mmCIF file of C-alpha atoms and ligand atoms in Angstrom:
data_model
loop_
_atom_site.group_PDB
_atom_site.id
_atom_site.type_symbol
_atom_site.label_atom_id
_atom_site.label_comp_id
_atom_site.label_asym_id
_atom_site.label_seq_id
_atom_site.Cartn_x
_atom_site.Cartn_y
_atom_site.Cartn_z
ATOM 1 C CA MET A 28 121.556 44.696 26.477
ATOM 2 C CA SER A 29 118.275 46.626 26.329
ATOM 3 C CA ILE A 30 115.961 46.841 29.314
ATOM 4 C CA GLU A 31 113.190 45.591 27.039
ATOM 5 C CA SER A 32 115.033 42.355 26.373
ATOM 6 C CA ILE A 33 115.633 41.935 30.132
ATOM 7 C CA ILE A 34 111.895 42.363 30.735
ATOM 8 C CA SER A 35 111.041 39.703 28.173
ATOM 9 C CA PHE A 36 113.714 37.400 29.584
ATOM 10 C CA ILE A 37 112.185 37.705 33.081
ATOM 11 C CA ARG A 38 108.691 37.134 31.606
ATOM 12 C CA HIS A 39 109.979 34.035 29.856
ATOM 13 C CA THR A 40 111.708 32.802 33.040
ATOM 14 C CA PHE A 41 108.480 33.147 35.062
ATOM 15 C CA ASN A 42 106.373 31.961 32.137
ATOM 16 C CA SER A 43 104.001 34.912 32.640
ATOM 17 C CA SER A 44 102.560 37.745 30.596
ATOM 18 C CA GLY A 45 100.916 39.302 33.692
ATOM 19 C CA PHE A 46 102.341 41.418 36.518
ATOM 20 C CA ILE A 47 105.425 39.776 38.028
ATOM 21 C CA GLN A 48 105.935 40.458 41.723
ATOM 22 C CA LEU A 49 109.267 40.699 43.505
ATOM 23 C CA HIS A 50 108.482 37.888 45.944
ATOM 24 C CA THR A 51 105.227 36.062 46.632
ATOM 25 C CA PRO A 52 104.508 33.493 49.350
ATOM 26 C CA HIS A 53 104.064 29.913 48.211
ATOM 27 C CA PHE A 54 101.512 27.681 49.974
ATOM 28 C CA GLY A 55 101.836 24.230 48.514
ATOM 29 C CA GLY A 56 101.921 21.885 51.495
ATOM 30 C CA ASN A 57 100.056 21.190 54.739
ATOM 31 C CA GLU A 58 99.044 24.824 55.385
ATOM 32 C CA LYS A 59 95.265 24.277 55.179
ATOM 33 C CA LYS A 60 95.406 20.973 57.053
ATOM 34 C CA TYR A 61 97.327 22.434 60.013
ATOM 35 C CA LEU A 62 95.185 25.592 60.106
ATOM 36 C CA GLU A 63 92.022 23.497 60.144
ATOM 37 C CA GLU A 64 93.416 21.330 62.941
ATOM 38 C CA THR A 65 94.206 24.462 64.913
ATOM 39 C CA ILE A 66 90.752 25.970 64.451
ATOM 40 C CA ASP A 67 89.033 22.680 65.323
ATOM 41 C CA SER A 68 91.114 22.411 68.497
ATOM 42 C CA THR A 69 90.165 26.033 69.500
ATOM 43 C CA TYR A 70 93.828 26.553 70.529
ATOM 44 C CA VAL A 71 94.424 29.437 68.139
ATOM 45 C CA SER A 72 96.120 31.820 70.520
ATOM 46 C CA SER A 73 98.913 31.894 73.031
ATOM 47 C CA VAL A 74 99.251 28.189 73.817
ATOM 48 C CA GLY A 75 99.152 25.191 71.541
ATOM 49 C CA PRO A 76 101.159 22.344 70.104
ATOM 50 C CA PHE A 77 102.297 24.074 66.896
ATOM 51 C CA VAL A 78 104.376 26.672 68.750
ATOM 52 C CA ASP A 79 106.303 23.910 70.543
ATOM 53 C CA LYS A 80 106.587 21.840 67.361
ATOM 54 C CA PHE A 81 107.881 24.801 65.378
ATOM 55 C CA GLU A 82 110.452 25.751 68.013
ATOM 56 C CA LYS A 83 111.816 22.195 68.086
ATOM 57 C CA GLU A 84 111.961 21.881 64.312
ATOM 58 C CA PHE A 85 113.395 25.337 63.746
ATOM 59 C CA ALA A 86 116.230 24.638 66.200
ATOM 60 C CA LYS A 87 116.906 21.365 64.413
ATOM 61 C CA TYR A 88 116.854 23.012 60.988
ATOM 62 C CA THR A 89 119.255 25.802 61.919
ATOM 63 C CA GLY A 90 121.471 23.550 64.012
ATOM 64 C CA ALA A 91 120.996 25.664 67.150
ATOM 65 C CA ASN A 92 120.329 24.156 70.567
ATOM 66 C CA TYR A 93 117.296 26.359 71.215
ATOM 67 C CA ALA A 94 114.726 28.351 69.252
ATOM 68 C CA VAL A 95 111.965 30.625 70.555
ATOM 69 C CA ALA A 96 109.160 31.853 68.309
ATOM 70 C CA CYS A 97 107.853 35.408 68.626
ATOM 71 C CA VAL A 98 105.530 37.906 66.938
ATOM 72 C CA ASN A 99 107.952 39.355 64.386
ATOM 73 C CA GLY A 100 111.595 39.829 63.482
ATOM 74 C CA THR A 101 111.785 43.388 64.793
ATOM 75 C CA ASN A 102 110.749 42.332 68.304
ATOM 76 C CA ALA A 103 113.087 39.336 68.058
ATOM 77 C CA LEU A 104 115.978 41.795 67.652
ATOM 78 C CA GLN A 105 114.723 43.951 70.527
ATOM 79 C CA ILE A 106 114.580 40.924 72.859
ATOM 80 C CA ALA A 107 117.995 39.709 71.662
ATOM 81 C CA LEU A 108 119.520 43.042 72.695
ATOM 82 C CA LEU A 109 117.614 43.113 76.012
ATOM 83 C CA VAL A 110 118.640 39.641 77.177
ATOM 84 C CA ASN A 111 122.268 40.506 76.407
ATOM 85 C CA GLU A 112 122.093 43.475 78.782
ATOM 86 C CA VAL A 113 122.396 46.103 76.070
ATOM 87 C CA ALA A 114 121.256 49.167 77.995
ATOM 88 C CA TYR A 115 119.905 52.675 77.622
ATOM 89 C CA ASN A 116 122.606 55.014 76.257
ATOM 90 C CA ASP A 117 124.811 52.184 74.968
ATOM 91 C CA GLU A 118 126.012 52.071 71.386
ATOM 92 C CA VAL A 119 125.358 49.211 68.970
ATOM 93 C CA LEU A 120 127.434 48.738 65.828
ATOM 94 C CA SER A 121 125.316 47.927 62.783
ATOM 95 C CA GLN A 122 124.855 48.582 59.074
ATOM 96 C CA ALA A 123 123.475 51.617 57.255
ATOM 97 C CA LEU A 124 122.557 49.253 54.418
ATOM 98 C CA THR A 125 119.701 47.368 56.097
ATOM 99 C CA PHE A 126 115.944 47.375 56.544
ATOM 100 C CA ILE A 127 114.737 49.951 59.089
ATOM 101 C CA ALA A 128 113.839 47.219 61.641
ATOM 102 C CA THR A 129 117.491 46.722 62.635
ATOM 103 C CA ALA A 130 118.011 50.364 63.599
ATOM 104 C CA ASN A 131 114.537 50.657 65.131
ATOM 105 C CA ALA A 132 115.072 47.669 67.436
ATOM 106 C CA ILE A 133 118.318 49.228 68.698
ATOM 107 C CA SER A 134 116.421 52.466 69.347
ATOM 108 C CA TYR A 135 113.561 50.761 71.257
ATOM 109 C CA ILE A 136 115.901 50.069 74.158
ATOM 110 C CA GLY A 137 117.359 53.566 74.115
ATOM 111 C CA ALA A 138 120.662 52.567 72.526
ATOM 112 C CA THR A 139 122.193 54.379 69.560
ATOM 113 C CA PRO A 140 123.230 52.702 66.319
ATOM 114 C CA VAL A 141 126.695 53.351 64.870
ATOM 115 C CA PHE A 142 126.910 52.540 61.183
ATOM 116 C CA ILE A 143 129.804 50.447 59.846
ATOM 117 C CA ASP A 144 130.452 50.028 56.127
ATOM 118 C CA VAL A 145 129.727 46.835 54.157
ATOM 119 C CA ASP A 146 131.801 44.754 51.736
ATOM 120 C CA LYS A 147 130.961 45.176 48.049
ATOM 121 C CA ASP A 148 130.752 41.429 47.433
ATOM 122 C CA THR A 149 128.624 40.344 50.435
ATOM 123 C CA LEU A 150 126.613 43.578 50.939
ATOM 124 C CA GLY A 151 127.050 42.818 54.652
ATOM 125 C CA MET A 152 129.199 44.296 57.415
ATOM 126 C CA SER A 153 132.870 44.466 56.451
ATOM 127 C CA PRO A 154 135.285 42.925 58.995
ATOM 128 C CA LYS A 155 137.971 45.329 57.736
ATOM 129 C CA ALA A 156 135.725 48.341 58.277
ATOM 130 C CA LEU A 157 134.680 47.076 61.712
ATOM 131 C CA LEU A 158 138.247 46.591 62.871
ATOM 132 C CA ALA A 159 139.306 49.957 61.437
ATOM 133 C CA PHE A 160 136.453 51.716 63.242
ATOM 134 C CA LEU A 161 137.233 50.086 66.580
ATOM 135 C CA THR A 162 140.976 50.682 66.286
ATOM 136 C CA GLU A 163 140.422 54.336 65.505
ATOM 137 C CA ASN A 164 137.496 55.133 67.805
ATOM 138 C CA ALA A 165 137.298 52.618 70.624
ATOM 139 C CA GLN A 166 139.158 51.624 73.746
ATOM 140 C CA LYS A 167 138.881 48.650 76.060
ATOM 141 C CA ARG A 168 138.695 49.871 79.652
ATOM 142 C CA GLY A 169 139.571 48.290 82.990
ATOM 143 C CA ASP A 170 136.076 46.821 83.377
ATOM 144 C CA GLY A 171 136.777 44.668 80.315
ATOM 145 C CA PHE A 172 134.253 46.445 78.101
ATOM 146 C CA THR A 173 134.776 48.555 75.003
ATOM 147 C CA TYR A 174 133.973 52.273 74.987
ATOM 148 C CA ASN A 175 133.729 54.822 72.213
ATOM 149 C CA ARG A 176 136.530 57.367 72.751
ATOM 150 C CA VAL A 177 134.584 60.052 70.873
ATOM 151 C CA THR A 178 131.239 59.767 72.704
ATOM 152 C CA GLY A 179 132.389 58.044 75.913
ATOM 153 C CA LYS A 180 129.553 55.521 75.528
ATOM 154 C CA LYS A 181 129.803 51.766 75.987
ATOM 155 C CA ILE A 182 129.790 49.775 72.734
ATOM 156 C CA SER A 183 127.891 46.759 73.962
ATOM 157 C CA ALA A 184 126.717 44.933 70.856
ATOM 158 C CA CYS A 185 127.242 44.440 67.143
ATOM 159 C CA VAL A 186 124.350 43.575 64.809
ATOM 160 C CA PRO A 187 125.431 42.687 61.278
ATOM 161 C CA MET A 188 122.775 41.693 58.720
ATOM 162 C CA HIS A 189 123.009 39.023 56.003
ATOM 163 C CA THR A 190 121.682 41.231 53.215
ATOM 164 C CA PHE A 191 119.076 39.642 50.916
ATOM 165 C CA GLY A 192 120.232 36.249 52.214
ATOM 166 C CA LEU A 193 123.872 36.617 51.111
ATOM 167 C CA PRO A 194 126.098 35.446 53.980
ATOM 168 C CA LEU A 195 128.647 38.029 55.141
ATOM 169 C CA ARG A 196 132.104 37.203 56.535
ATOM 170 C CA ILE A 197 130.539 36.412 59.881
ATOM 171 C CA ASP A 198 133.393 34.315 61.308
ATOM 172 C CA GLU A 199 135.754 37.280 61.016
ATOM 173 C CA ILE A 200 133.160 39.612 62.546
ATOM 174 C CA ALA A 201 132.710 37.113 65.406
ATOM 175 C CA ALA A 202 136.463 37.010 66.061
ATOM 176 C CA ILE A 203 136.683 40.822 66.245
ATOM 177 C CA CYS A 204 133.667 41.031 68.576
ATOM 178 C CA LYS A 205 135.205 38.416 70.861
ATOM 179 C CA GLU A 206 138.505 40.306 70.963
ATOM 180 C CA TRP A 207 136.734 43.543 71.945
ATOM 181 C CA ASN A 208 134.179 41.859 74.250
ATOM 182 C CA ILE A 209 131.217 43.041 72.191
ATOM 183 C CA VAL A 210 128.084 40.858 72.053
ATOM 184 C CA LEU A 211 127.342 39.596 68.545
ATOM 185 C CA ILE A 212 123.709 39.350 67.447
ATOM 186 C CA GLU A 213 123.026 38.342 63.842
ATOM 187 C CA ASP A 214 120.062 39.869 62.065
ATOM 188 C CA ALA A 215 119.347 36.752 60.005
ATOM 189 C CA ALA A 216 115.827 37.929 59.070
ATOM 190 C CA GLU A 217 116.609 37.498 55.374
ATOM 191 C CA SER A 218 118.962 34.519 55.542
ATOM 192 C CA LEU A 219 116.969 31.447 56.567
ATOM 193 C CA GLY A 220 118.599 28.613 54.610
ATOM 194 C CA SER A 221 121.904 30.499 54.166
ATOM 195 C CA TYR A 222 125.150 29.014 55.458
ATOM 196 C CA TYR A 223 128.686 30.192 56.019
ATOM 197 C CA LYS A 224 131.510 27.672 56.290
ATOM 198 C CA GLY A 225 128.964 24.939 56.857
ATOM 199 C CA SER A 226 127.065 26.604 59.726
ATOM 200 C CA HIS A 227 123.631 28.114 59.381
ATOM 201 C CA THR A 228 123.582 31.920 59.666
ATOM 202 C CA GLY A 229 122.490 33.084 63.122
ATOM 203 C CA ASN A 230 124.793 30.616 64.905
ATOM 204 C CA PHE A 231 127.982 32.683 65.039
ATOM 205 C CA GLY A 232 127.186 34.953 67.980
ATOM 206 C CA ALA A 233 125.056 34.960 71.120
ATOM 207 C CA ILE A 234 121.744 35.044 69.235
ATOM 208 C CA GLY A 235 120.425 34.966 65.667
ATOM 209 C CA THR A 236 117.044 36.477 64.804
ATOM 210 C CA PHE A 237 114.640 35.611 61.974
ATOM 211 C CA SER A 238 111.489 37.046 60.385
ATOM 212 C CA PHE A 239 108.502 35.284 58.860
ATOM 213 C CA ASN A 240 106.842 38.366 57.409
ATOM 214 C CA GLY A 241 104.865 37.845 54.190
ATOM 215 C CA ASN A 242 107.775 38.756 51.917
ATOM 216 C CA LYS A 243 110.351 36.429 53.521
ATOM 217 C CA ILE A 244 111.390 32.971 52.273
ATOM 218 C CA ILE A 245 108.824 31.277 54.546
ATOM 219 C CA THR A 246 105.959 33.120 56.193
ATOM 220 C CA SER A 247 103.435 32.833 59.009
ATOM 221 C CA GLY A 248 101.670 36.028 57.950
ATOM 222 C CA GLY A 249 103.763 37.734 60.606
ATOM 223 C CA GLY A 250 106.235 36.076 62.905
ATOM 224 C CA GLY A 251 109.792 35.821 64.103
ATOM 225 C CA ALA A 252 112.223 33.605 65.970
ATOM 226 C CA LEU A 253 115.437 33.722 67.980
ATOM 227 C CA ILE A 254 118.055 30.980 68.052
ATOM 228 C CA THR A 255 120.808 30.465 70.608
ATOM 229 C CA ASN A 256 123.053 27.734 71.964
ATOM 230 C CA ASP A 257 122.890 29.145 75.495
ATOM 231 C CA GLU A 258 120.245 27.481 77.653
ATOM 232 C CA LYS A 259 120.078 30.371 80.126
ATOM 233 C CA LEU A 260 119.524 32.890 77.335
ATOM 234 C CA ALA A 261 116.854 30.677 75.751
ATOM 235 C CA LYS A 262 114.947 30.441 79.047
ATOM 236 C CA ARG A 263 115.195 34.161 79.596
ATOM 237 C CA ILE A 264 113.960 34.873 76.039
ATOM 238 C CA LYS A 265 110.947 32.609 76.579
ATOM 239 C CA HIS A 266 110.236 34.296 79.918
ATOM 240 C CA LEU A 267 110.490 37.871 78.602
ATOM 241 C CA THR A 268 108.413 37.175 75.483
ATOM 242 C CA THR A 269 105.576 35.688 77.576
ATOM 243 C CA GLN A 270 104.898 38.603 79.975
ATOM 244 C CA ALA A 271 107.470 37.256 82.460
ATOM 245 C CA LYS A 272 104.845 34.966 83.950
ATOM 246 C CA LEU A 273 106.002 32.424 86.492
ATOM 247 C CA PRO A 274 104.767 28.906 85.793
ATOM 248 C CA HIS A 275 101.947 27.909 88.140
ATOM 249 C CA PRO A 276 98.754 25.852 87.696
ATOM 250 C CA TRP A 277 96.469 28.816 88.457
ATOM 251 C CA ARG A 278 98.257 31.853 89.887
ATOM 252 C CA PHE A 279 99.064 34.988 87.854
ATOM 253 C CA THR A 280 102.493 36.016 89.082
ATOM 254 C CA HIS A 281 105.087 37.942 87.138
ATOM 255 C CA ASP A 282 108.588 38.729 88.381
ATOM 256 C CA GLU A 283 109.626 41.571 86.032
ATOM 257 C CA ILE A 284 108.319 43.720 83.195
ATOM 258 C CA GLY A 285 107.816 41.360 80.290
ATOM 259 C CA TYR A 286 106.470 41.591 76.764
ATOM 260 C CA ASN A 287 103.564 40.040 74.905
ATOM 261 C CA PHE A 288 105.741 38.869 72.027
ATOM 262 C CA ARG A 289 104.580 35.263 71.818
ATOM 263 C CA LEU A 290 103.687 33.824 68.406
ATOM 264 C CA PRO A 291 100.011 32.681 68.281
ATOM 265 C CA ASN A 292 99.482 28.968 67.672
ATOM 266 C CA LEU A 293 97.506 29.801 64.505
ATOM 267 C CA ASN A 294 100.558 31.464 62.938
ATOM 268 C CA ALA A 295 102.808 28.654 64.168
ATOM 269 C CA ALA A 296 100.577 26.118 62.377
ATOM 270 C CA LEU A 297 101.116 27.926 59.075
ATOM 271 C CA LEU A 298 104.821 28.177 59.806
ATOM 272 C CA CYS A 299 105.204 24.434 60.482
ATOM 273 C CA ALA A 300 103.729 23.723 57.055
ATOM 274 C CA GLN A 301 106.052 26.281 55.460
ATOM 275 C CA LEU A 302 109.175 24.931 57.145
ATOM 276 C CA GLU A 303 108.440 21.469 55.703
ATOM 277 C CA GLN A 304 108.780 23.003 52.214
ATOM 278 C CA LEU A 305 111.836 25.175 52.823
ATOM 279 C CA ASN A 306 114.378 22.837 51.216
ATOM 280 C CA GLY A 307 112.273 22.698 48.068
ATOM 281 C CA PHE A 308 112.030 26.508 48.007
ATOM 282 C CA LEU A 309 115.804 26.767 48.377
ATOM 283 C CA GLU A 310 116.472 24.418 45.450
ATOM 284 C CA ASN A 311 113.974 26.279 43.295
ATOM 285 C CA LYS A 312 115.537 29.655 44.142
ATOM 286 C CA ARG A 313 119.083 28.429 43.569
ATOM 287 C CA GLU A 314 118.064 27.308 40.100
ATOM 288 C CA LEU A 315 116.590 30.750 39.387
ATOM 289 C CA ALA A 316 119.755 32.462 40.654
ATOM 290 C CA LYS A 317 121.808 30.307 38.274
ATOM 291 C CA ILE A 318 119.583 31.344 35.366
ATOM 292 C CA TYR A 319 120.045 35.022 36.244
ATOM 293 C CA GLU A 320 123.789 34.589 36.754
ATOM 294 C CA ASN A 321 124.213 33.031 33.318
ATOM 295 C CA TYR A 322 121.998 35.634 31.684
ATOM 296 C CA PHE A 323 123.860 38.630 33.099
ATOM 297 C CA ARG A 324 127.328 37.158 32.489
ATOM 298 C CA ASN A 325 129.227 39.189 29.874
ATOM 299 C CA THR A 326 126.832 42.143 30.195
ATOM 300 C CA ASP A 327 127.509 45.445 31.951
ATOM 301 C CA ILE A 328 125.053 44.429 34.672
ATOM 302 C CA GLN A 329 126.607 42.575 37.605
ATOM 303 C CA PHE A 330 124.750 39.713 39.276
ATOM 304 C CA ILE A 331 125.742 39.329 42.942
ATOM 305 C CA LYS A 332 126.763 35.783 43.836
ATOM 306 C CA GLU A 333 127.471 34.134 47.171
ATOM 307 C CA ILE A 334 131.148 34.412 48.130
ATOM 308 C CA GLU A 335 133.476 31.454 48.573
ATOM 309 C CA ASN A 336 132.558 29.282 51.604
ATOM 310 C CA ALA A 337 129.051 30.746 51.603
ATOM 311 C CA LYS A 338 125.752 29.228 50.576
ATOM 312 C CA ALA A 339 123.090 31.877 49.964
ATOM 313 C CA ASN A 340 119.346 31.261 50.055
ATOM 314 C CA TYR A 341 118.977 33.749 47.155
ATOM 315 C CA TRP A 342 115.922 35.178 48.884
ATOM 316 C CA LEU A 343 115.997 38.295 46.692
ATOM 317 C CA ASN A 344 118.296 38.298 43.673
ATOM 318 C CA VAL A 345 120.535 41.337 43.360
ATOM 319 C CA ILE A 346 121.987 43.070 40.324
ATOM 320 C CA LEU A 347 124.175 46.186 40.167
ATOM 321 C CA LEU A 348 123.721 48.770 37.416
ATOM 322 C CA ASN A 349 126.501 51.073 36.219
ATOM 323 C CA ASN A 350 125.394 54.178 38.084
ATOM 324 C CA GLU A 351 122.417 55.838 39.749
ATOM 325 C CA GLN A 352 121.002 57.125 36.469
ATOM 326 C CA ALA A 353 121.132 53.688 34.849
ATOM 327 C CA ARG A 354 119.522 52.246 37.975
ATOM 328 C CA ASP A 355 116.626 54.719 37.905
ATOM 329 C CA GLU A 356 116.053 54.130 34.230
ATOM 330 C CA PHE A 357 115.972 50.373 34.877
ATOM 331 C CA LEU A 358 113.561 50.772 37.818
ATOM 332 C CA ASN A 359 111.243 53.024 35.804
ATOM 333 C CA GLN A 360 111.098 50.824 32.727
ATOM 334 C CA THR A 361 110.738 47.481 34.480
ATOM 335 C CA ASN A 362 108.041 48.666 36.885
ATOM 336 C CA GLU A 363 106.157 50.351 34.028
ATOM 337 C CA GLY A 364 106.514 47.130 32.066
ATOM 338 C CA GLY A 365 104.800 45.087 34.790
ATOM 339 C CA VAL A 366 107.976 43.529 36.182
ATOM 340 C CA MET A 367 108.422 44.538 39.805
ATOM 341 C CA THR A 368 111.918 45.655 40.769
ATOM 342 C CA ARG A 369 113.108 47.656 43.769
ATOM 343 C CA PRO A 370 116.170 49.654 44.839
ATOM 344 C CA ALA A 371 118.001 49.132 48.132
ATOM 345 C CA TRP A 372 116.566 50.805 51.233
ATOM 346 C CA ASP A 373 117.563 54.418 51.819
ATOM 347 C CA LEU A 374 120.698 54.176 53.949
ATOM 348 C CA MET A 375 119.891 54.519 57.675
ATOM 349 C CA ASN A 376 122.213 57.526 58.124
ATOM 350 C CA THR A 377 120.173 59.472 55.527
ATOM 351 C CA LEU A 378 116.927 59.150 57.538
ATOM 352 C CA PRO A 379 116.030 62.037 59.882
ATOM 353 C CA MET A 380 115.954 59.956 63.090
ATOM 354 C CA PHE A 381 119.421 58.478 62.467
ATOM 355 C CA ALA A 382 121.076 61.416 60.709
ATOM 356 C CA ASN A 383 123.168 62.282 63.772
ATOM 357 C CA CYS A 384 124.464 58.773 64.384
ATOM 358 C CA GLN A 385 128.180 58.214 64.058
ATOM 359 C CA HIS A 386 129.384 56.333 60.951
ATOM 360 C CA ASP A 387 132.660 55.468 59.219
ATOM 361 C CA GLY A 388 132.101 57.216 55.871
ATOM 362 C CA LEU A 389 130.104 54.322 54.409
ATOM 363 C CA GLU A 390 131.851 54.478 51.055
ATOM 364 C CA ASN A 391 130.809 51.006 49.849
ATOM 365 C CA SER A 392 127.294 51.292 51.285
ATOM 366 C CA GLN A 393 126.741 54.453 49.287
ATOM 367 C CA TRP A 394 128.272 52.959 46.138
ATOM 368 C CA ILE A 395 125.986 49.928 46.407
ATOM 369 C CA ALA A 396 122.848 51.880 47.318
ATOM 370 C CA GLU A 397 123.208 53.934 44.129
ATOM 371 C CA ARG A 398 123.427 50.861 41.899
ATOM 372 C CA LEU A 399 121.488 48.022 43.508
ATOM 373 C CA VAL A 400 118.257 46.578 42.153
ATOM 374 C CA ASN A 401 116.298 43.531 43.357
ATOM 375 C CA ILE A 402 114.691 41.536 40.566
ATOM 376 C CA PRO A 403 111.766 39.040 40.750
ATOM 377 C CA SER A 404 112.746 36.125 42.992
ATOM 378 C CA SER A 405 109.607 34.132 43.857
ATOM 379 C CA VAL A 406 109.571 30.359 43.955
ATOM 380 C CA ARG A 407 108.541 29.297 40.429
ATOM 381 C CA LYS A 408 105.735 26.777 40.007
HETATM 382 C C1 LIG B 22 112.208 41.602 57.583
HETATM 383 C C2 LIG B 22 113.357 42.109 58.351
HETATM 384 C C3 LIG B 22 113.327 42.267 59.758
HETATM 385 C C4 LIG B 22 112.146 41.964 60.620
HETATM 386 O O1 LIG B 22 110.932 42.281 60.079
HETATM 387 P P1 LIG B 22 109.513 41.965 60.726
HETATM 388 O O2 LIG B 22 108.598 42.500 59.681
HETATM 389 O O3 LIG B 22 109.428 42.688 62.002
HETATM 390 O O4 LIG B 22 109.362 40.492 60.905
HETATM 391 C C5 LIG B 22 114.470 42.691 60.393
HETATM 392 N N1 LIG B 22 115.583 42.959 59.719
HETATM 393 C C6 LIG B 22 115.663 42.820 58.388
HETATM 394 C C7 LIG B 22 116.948 43.104 57.704
HETATM 395 C C8 LIG B 22 114.548 42.412 57.650
HETATM 396 O O5 LIG B 22 114.638 42.288 56.325
#
């Protein structure tokens, strides 16, 4: 199949002769109404009814007991690690195949990422690779915690990421983390609306984190959220993200160093309107994924589908080309032809600030990174 015919197929699918973006936001509901209400009320900033409304509805949507909104998904991850006592000098197991935010958040608290390989079918952390790494490199000590035998450092957390909204084998990851007493935090930034074995992603460990950046499935311009089933954690997250201020009618008292990570009411208003439309977006995107799947069937391009027991949100559709050269040719021709496509992120271990981090060889991550392309995935009108 020629790249030209793929370009015209995508043009036909989006019914457009103009530039086709990878993913655009879609504002088709109560966005303007809620924003106007917010402006009229003057409560645009750090308090207001839309933050509370969003937190309630987001918890309900994801099936978690508690949700806390915050300024973005990167800071959500940072807070998730902090409230789970991940400390300076600790190690955190994560993926090399992820957006930079995951590794940055680990670094903000002075911990070091260790990169575990992914599965070829989920593009997310491989339970097999995780167990192999721990068996070979780690040891549970008398204090009940797991330590890296090579570096001597405590392995305190594991942060897998549901890549492009495709659920990974998170139940198996959760079981391994439990066995080794490692806190599980899911980077679910890309997987709002994705489920594994009937549970929404982000619910399998201590905390799940989400992003509402402009390119995500729903957006508040910028924004993020944390979900948890643990009331104590939820309270502590709220406290830390609001400058650790103690409630009082008029006194300014703070009992520890907190963060100004609260989501403004103005953004929350937009987000409430977006959340109301999420199920419609998901249906629309699933239909598009089906169209792509059928189109690429019986070609030498592989469309990546959700695995058994998983329901993906198909945030960004993924195809795999035969090799790096074929990928680059595809990227060049499609982008020149006005159809936006993108490769995977450079693997974290190839970036200068993470080049010295321990990893397990990352065979699949490398294989995928050489072949992966994201194709246009916006909600179609
Ligand atoms: C988008 C994203 C984040 C968070 O991004 P923010 O822009 O800070 O909201 C974190 N991890 C992954 C994998 C992401 O894709």
